[in-house]
Short mmCIF file of C-alpha atoms in Angstrom, two decimals:
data_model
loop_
_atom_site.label_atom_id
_atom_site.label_comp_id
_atom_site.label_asym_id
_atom_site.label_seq_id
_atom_site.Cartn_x
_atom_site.Cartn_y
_atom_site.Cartn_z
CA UNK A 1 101.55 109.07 104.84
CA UNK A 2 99.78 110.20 101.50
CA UNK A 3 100.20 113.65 100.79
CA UNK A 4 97.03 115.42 101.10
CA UNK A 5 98.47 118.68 100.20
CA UNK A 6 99.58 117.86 96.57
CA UNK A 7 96.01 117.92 95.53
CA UNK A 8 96.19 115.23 93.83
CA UNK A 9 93.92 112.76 95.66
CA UNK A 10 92.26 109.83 93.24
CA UNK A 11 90.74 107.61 96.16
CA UNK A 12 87.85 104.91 94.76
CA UNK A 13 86.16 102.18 96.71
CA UNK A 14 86.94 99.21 96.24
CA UNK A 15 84.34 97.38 98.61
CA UNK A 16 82.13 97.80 101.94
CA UNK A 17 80.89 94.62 103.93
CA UNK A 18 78.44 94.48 107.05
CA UNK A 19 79.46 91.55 109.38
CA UNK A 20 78.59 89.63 112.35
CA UNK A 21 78.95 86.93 114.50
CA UNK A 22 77.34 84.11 112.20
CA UNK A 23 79.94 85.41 108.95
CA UNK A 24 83.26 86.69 110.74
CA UNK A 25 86.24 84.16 111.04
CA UNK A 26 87.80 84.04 114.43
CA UNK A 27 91.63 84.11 113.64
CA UNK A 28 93.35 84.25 109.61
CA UNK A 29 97.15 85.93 108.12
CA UNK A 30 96.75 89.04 105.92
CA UNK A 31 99.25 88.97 103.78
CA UNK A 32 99.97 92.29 101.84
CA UNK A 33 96.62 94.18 102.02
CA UNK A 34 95.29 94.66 98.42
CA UNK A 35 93.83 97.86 100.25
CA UNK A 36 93.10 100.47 102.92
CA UNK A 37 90.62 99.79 105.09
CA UNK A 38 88.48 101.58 107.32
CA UNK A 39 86.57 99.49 109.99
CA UNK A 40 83.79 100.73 112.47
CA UNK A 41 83.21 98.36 115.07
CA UNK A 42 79.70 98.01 116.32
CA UNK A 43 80.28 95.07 119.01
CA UNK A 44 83.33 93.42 120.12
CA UNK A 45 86.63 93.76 118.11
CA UNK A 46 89.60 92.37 116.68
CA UNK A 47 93.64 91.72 118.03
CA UNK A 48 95.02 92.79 114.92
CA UNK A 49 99.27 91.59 114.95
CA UNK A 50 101.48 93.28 112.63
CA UNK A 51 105.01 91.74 111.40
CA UNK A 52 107.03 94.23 112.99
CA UNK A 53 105.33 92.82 116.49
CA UNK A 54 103.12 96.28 117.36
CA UNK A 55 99.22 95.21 117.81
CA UNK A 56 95.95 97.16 117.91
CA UNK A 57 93.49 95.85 120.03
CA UNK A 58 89.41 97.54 118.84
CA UNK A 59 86.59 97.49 120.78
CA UNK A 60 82.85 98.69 121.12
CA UNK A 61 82.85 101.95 119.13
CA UNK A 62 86.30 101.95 117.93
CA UNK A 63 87.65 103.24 114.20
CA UNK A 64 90.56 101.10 113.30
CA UNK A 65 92.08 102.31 110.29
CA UNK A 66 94.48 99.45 108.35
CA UNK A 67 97.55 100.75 105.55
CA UNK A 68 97.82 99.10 102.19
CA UNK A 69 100.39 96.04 102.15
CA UNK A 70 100.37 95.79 106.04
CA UNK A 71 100.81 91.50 106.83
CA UNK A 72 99.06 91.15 109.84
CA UNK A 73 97.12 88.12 111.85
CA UNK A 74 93.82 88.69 112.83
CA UNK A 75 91.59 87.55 116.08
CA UNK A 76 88.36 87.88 117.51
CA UNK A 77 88.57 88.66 120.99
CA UNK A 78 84.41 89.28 121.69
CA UNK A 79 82.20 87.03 120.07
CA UNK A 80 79.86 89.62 120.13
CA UNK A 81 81.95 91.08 117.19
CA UNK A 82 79.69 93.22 114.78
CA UNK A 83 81.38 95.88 112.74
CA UNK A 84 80.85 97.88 108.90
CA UNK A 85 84.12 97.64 106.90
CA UNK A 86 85.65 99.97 103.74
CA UNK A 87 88.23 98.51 101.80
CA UNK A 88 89.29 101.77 99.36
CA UNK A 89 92.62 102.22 97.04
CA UNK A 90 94.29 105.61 96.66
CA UNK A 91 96.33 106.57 93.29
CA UNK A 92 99.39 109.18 93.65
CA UNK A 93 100.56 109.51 89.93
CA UNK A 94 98.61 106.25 89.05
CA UNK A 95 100.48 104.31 91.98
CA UNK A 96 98.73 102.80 94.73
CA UNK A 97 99.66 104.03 97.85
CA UNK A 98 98.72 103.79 101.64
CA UNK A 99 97.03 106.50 103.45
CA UNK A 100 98.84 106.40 106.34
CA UNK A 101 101.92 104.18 107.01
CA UNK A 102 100.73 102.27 110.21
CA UNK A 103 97.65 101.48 111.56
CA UNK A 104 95.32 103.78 113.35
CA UNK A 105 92.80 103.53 116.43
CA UNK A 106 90.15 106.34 117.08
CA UNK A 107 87.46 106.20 119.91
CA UNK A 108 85.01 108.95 117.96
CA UNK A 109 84.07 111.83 119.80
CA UNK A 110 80.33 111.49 117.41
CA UNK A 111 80.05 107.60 118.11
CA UNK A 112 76.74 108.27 116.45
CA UNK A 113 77.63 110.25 113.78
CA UNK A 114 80.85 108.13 113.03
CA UNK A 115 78.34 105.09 112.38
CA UNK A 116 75.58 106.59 110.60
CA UNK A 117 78.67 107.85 107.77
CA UNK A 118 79.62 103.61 107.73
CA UNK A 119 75.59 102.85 107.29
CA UNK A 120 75.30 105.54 105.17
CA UNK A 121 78.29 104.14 102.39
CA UNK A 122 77.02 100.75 103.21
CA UNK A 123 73.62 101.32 101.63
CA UNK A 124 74.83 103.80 98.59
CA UNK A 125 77.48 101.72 97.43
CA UNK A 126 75.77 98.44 97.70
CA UNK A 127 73.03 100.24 95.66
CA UNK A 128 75.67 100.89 93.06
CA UNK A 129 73.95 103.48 90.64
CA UNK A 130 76.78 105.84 89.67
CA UNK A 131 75.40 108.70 91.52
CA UNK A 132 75.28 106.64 94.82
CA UNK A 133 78.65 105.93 94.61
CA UNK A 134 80.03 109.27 93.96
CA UNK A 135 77.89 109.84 97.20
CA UNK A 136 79.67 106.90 99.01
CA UNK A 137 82.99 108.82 98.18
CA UNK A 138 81.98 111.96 100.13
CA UNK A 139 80.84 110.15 103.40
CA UNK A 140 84.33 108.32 102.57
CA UNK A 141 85.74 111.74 102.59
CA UNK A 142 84.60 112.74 105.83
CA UNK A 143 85.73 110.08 107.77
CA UNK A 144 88.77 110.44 106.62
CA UNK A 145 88.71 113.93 107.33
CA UNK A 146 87.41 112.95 110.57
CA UNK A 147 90.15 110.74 111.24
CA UNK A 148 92.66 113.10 110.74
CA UNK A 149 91.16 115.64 113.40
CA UNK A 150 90.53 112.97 116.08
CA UNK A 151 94.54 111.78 115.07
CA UNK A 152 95.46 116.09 115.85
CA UNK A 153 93.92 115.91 118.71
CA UNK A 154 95.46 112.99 120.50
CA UNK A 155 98.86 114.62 119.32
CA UNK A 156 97.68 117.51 121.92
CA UNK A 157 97.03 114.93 124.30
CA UNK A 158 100.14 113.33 124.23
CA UNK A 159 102.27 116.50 124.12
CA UNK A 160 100.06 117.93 127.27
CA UNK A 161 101.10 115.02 129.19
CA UNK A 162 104.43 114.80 128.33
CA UNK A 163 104.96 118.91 129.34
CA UNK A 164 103.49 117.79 132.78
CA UNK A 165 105.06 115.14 132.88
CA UNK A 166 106.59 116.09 136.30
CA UNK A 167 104.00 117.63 137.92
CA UNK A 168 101.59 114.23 137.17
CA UNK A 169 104.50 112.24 138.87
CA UNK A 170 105.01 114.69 141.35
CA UNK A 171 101.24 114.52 142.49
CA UNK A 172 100.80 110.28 142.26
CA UNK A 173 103.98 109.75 144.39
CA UNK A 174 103.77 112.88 146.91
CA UNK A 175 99.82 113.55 146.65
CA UNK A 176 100.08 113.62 150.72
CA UNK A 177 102.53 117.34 150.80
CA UNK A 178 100.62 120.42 150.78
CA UNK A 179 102.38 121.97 147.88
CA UNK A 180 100.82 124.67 146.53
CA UNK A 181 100.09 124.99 143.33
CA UNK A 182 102.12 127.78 142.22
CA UNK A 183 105.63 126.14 143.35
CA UNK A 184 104.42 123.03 141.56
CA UNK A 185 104.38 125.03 138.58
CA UNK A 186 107.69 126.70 139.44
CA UNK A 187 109.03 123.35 139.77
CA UNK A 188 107.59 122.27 136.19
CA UNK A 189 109.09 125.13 134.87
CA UNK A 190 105.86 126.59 133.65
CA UNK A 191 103.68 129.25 134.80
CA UNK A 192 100.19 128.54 136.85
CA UNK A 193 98.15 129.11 134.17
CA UNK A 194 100.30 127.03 131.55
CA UNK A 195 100.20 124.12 134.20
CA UNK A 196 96.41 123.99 134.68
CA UNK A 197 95.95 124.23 130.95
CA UNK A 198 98.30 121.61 129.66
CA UNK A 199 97.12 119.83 132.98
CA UNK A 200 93.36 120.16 131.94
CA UNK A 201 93.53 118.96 128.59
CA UNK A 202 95.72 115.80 129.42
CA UNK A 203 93.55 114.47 132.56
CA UNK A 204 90.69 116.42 132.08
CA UNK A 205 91.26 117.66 135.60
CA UNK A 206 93.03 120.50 137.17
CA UNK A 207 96.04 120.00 139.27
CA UNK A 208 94.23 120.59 142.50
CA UNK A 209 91.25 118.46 141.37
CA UNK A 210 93.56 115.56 140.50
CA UNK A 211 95.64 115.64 143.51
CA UNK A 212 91.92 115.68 145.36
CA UNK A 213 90.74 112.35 143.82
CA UNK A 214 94.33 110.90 144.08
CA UNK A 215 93.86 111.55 148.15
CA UNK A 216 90.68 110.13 148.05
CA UNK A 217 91.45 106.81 146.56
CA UNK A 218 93.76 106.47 148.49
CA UNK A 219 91.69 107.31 151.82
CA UNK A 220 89.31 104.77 150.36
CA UNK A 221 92.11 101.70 150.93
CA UNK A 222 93.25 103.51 154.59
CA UNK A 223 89.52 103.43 155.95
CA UNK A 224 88.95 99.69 154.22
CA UNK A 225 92.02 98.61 155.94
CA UNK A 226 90.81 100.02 159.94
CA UNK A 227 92.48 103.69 160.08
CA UNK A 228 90.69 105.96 161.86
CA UNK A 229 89.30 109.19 160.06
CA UNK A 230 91.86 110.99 161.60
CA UNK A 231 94.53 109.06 160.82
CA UNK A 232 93.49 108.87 157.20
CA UNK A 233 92.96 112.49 156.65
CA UNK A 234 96.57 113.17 157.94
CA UNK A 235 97.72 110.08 156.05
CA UNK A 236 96.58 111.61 152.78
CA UNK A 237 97.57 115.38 152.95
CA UNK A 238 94.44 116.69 154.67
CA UNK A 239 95.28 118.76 158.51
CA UNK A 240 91.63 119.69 158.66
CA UNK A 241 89.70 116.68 159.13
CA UNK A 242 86.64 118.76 158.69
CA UNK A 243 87.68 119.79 155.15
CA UNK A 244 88.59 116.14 154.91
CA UNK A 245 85.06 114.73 155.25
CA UNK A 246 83.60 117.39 153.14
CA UNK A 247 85.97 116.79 150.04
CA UNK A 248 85.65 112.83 150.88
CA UNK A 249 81.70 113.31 150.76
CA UNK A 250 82.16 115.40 147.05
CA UNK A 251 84.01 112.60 145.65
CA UNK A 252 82.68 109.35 146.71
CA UNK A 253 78.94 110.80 147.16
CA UNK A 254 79.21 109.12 151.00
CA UNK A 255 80.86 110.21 154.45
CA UNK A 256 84.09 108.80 155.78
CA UNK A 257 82.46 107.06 158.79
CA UNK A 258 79.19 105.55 156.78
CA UNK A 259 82.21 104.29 154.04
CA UNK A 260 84.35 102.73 156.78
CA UNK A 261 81.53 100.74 157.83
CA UNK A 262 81.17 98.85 154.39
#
C-alpha cells in the first residue's frame, strides 16, 4: 500500500466515465492497469478475476476499488449493470504507484452519500475548468478517505469474530444446552462483558439474542416437519413451553400453533 504518512501524496485524475447497459462490454482481459480505479456501482456488477486466481464479485451499491498493474478478466453478471468509474494515478517520488496492493470491496455505510461524491466528480471533471478539477480532487479525497475507514472497520469485524470464534461455534452446534452465559464466556476465555461486546459487533447480536434466533430457526424446520410444540420447544433448548411460544411469537411475528398450520 501507498504510504499515506510520508506526506507526500501527488494523486491526479486521469479520467471518470458514467456507464450503462447500452455502452458496457460483457466480458474483456485487463492487462496491466494504466491506473487505479475507483468504481461505484449503481445496478448490477462485475466478476472481476485476478491472475493469482482471487475474484471480487460487486453488486448494487458496492465500491470496488482496482490497484495499478492488476491483469484481471472482467464479466457482467446483471445486465442491469449501471455504475460511475475513476481511473486516477498516484506519484511517490515521481513513480507511479498503486494505492493499495489488491483489490478492495466496500458496501458504504452512506450509500447515498458515497454516490452523490461519484456524481459530484463526474460533473466537475467533465466540466474541466481548472478550478472544477481541483474540486474533483477533494471529493476524490474523501472517498478515499472513506475507503480507508469502511476498510478499519471490517478489520474490527473480522478480529471480533475470530476472538469468538468459539463461543459462535459453540452456540450453532449446541444452541439446544442451557448454558449460561457466563460459563460460555469462561469457556472463551473472556469475561461476560468482553464476550457480548466482541459478540455484538461481529453479529450484531448478543450471545443470548443469537442463540434465541438460532432456536427459532430451527423450531421453524421441527414444526414444518409435524413435531408437536412440545416436542419442539424441548428439541431446541426451551423447558418452558410457555416461554417458548412467547420468544417464538417475538421472532417470527406469529404463534407456534398458527405457524405449524402453514
Amino acid at each position: 500500500m501507498f504510504n499515506l504518512d510520508e506526506g507526500r501524496l501527488d494523486i491526479r485524475i486521469r479520467s471518470v466515465k458514467y456507464k450503462a447497459e447500452r455502452d458496457v462490454l460483457p466480458y474483456y482481459y485487463r492487462r496491466n492497469r494504466h491506473s487505479n480505479s475507483l468504481v461505484f456501482y449503481l445496478k448490477g456488477g462485475h466478476r472481476h478475476t485476478f491472475e493469482d486466481g482471487s475474484e471480487c464479485v460487486s453488486r448494487d451499491n458496492d465500491i470496488l476499488f482496482l490497484p495499478y498493474g492488476s491483469n484481471y478478466v472482467n464479466r457482467v453478471i446483471d445486465s442491469r449493470i449501471e455504475y460511475y468509474q475513476i481511473d486516477f494515478e498516484i506519484f511517490d517520488n515521481g513513480e507511479k504507484v498503486s494505492l493499495w496492493d489488491k483489490p478492495r470491496l466496500v458496501s458504504p455505510f452512506d450509500v447515498d452519500g458515497a454516490l452523490q461524491r461519484f456524481v459530484d466528480i463526474y460533473n466537475l471533471y467533465t466540466a474541466r475548468p481548472y478550478a472544477y478539477t481541483i474540486s474533483a480532487l477533494g471529493n476524490l479525497l474523501f472517498l478515499i478517505s472513506l475507503l480507508l475507514q469502511e476498510i478499519d472497520a471490517n478489520a474490527g469485524v473480522i478480529a471480533s469474530k475470530k476472538r469468538i470464534s468459539f463461543a459462535f461455534n459453540f452456540l450453532n452446534n449446541r444452541y439446544f444446552e442451557n448454558i449460561s452465559i457466563s460459563e460460555l464466556a469462561s469457556l472463551s476465555n473472556m469475561s461476560v462483558s468482553n464476550l457480548e461486546k466482541n459478540f455484538l459487533s461481529a453479529t450484531g447480536r448478543t450471545p443470548s439474542d443469537y442463540r434465541n434466533s438460532i432456536r427459532i430457526e430451527h423450531a421453524k424446520t421441527l414444526l414444518i416437519s409435524g413435531f408437536s410444540i412440545r416436542e419442539t420447544s424441548e428439541r431446541v433448548g426451551y423447558s418452558d413451553i410457555y416461554y417458548f411460544a412467547k420468544m417464538f411469537k417475538r421472532y417470527t411475528g406469529q404463534t407456534p400453533g398458527k405457524y405449524s398450520k402453514k
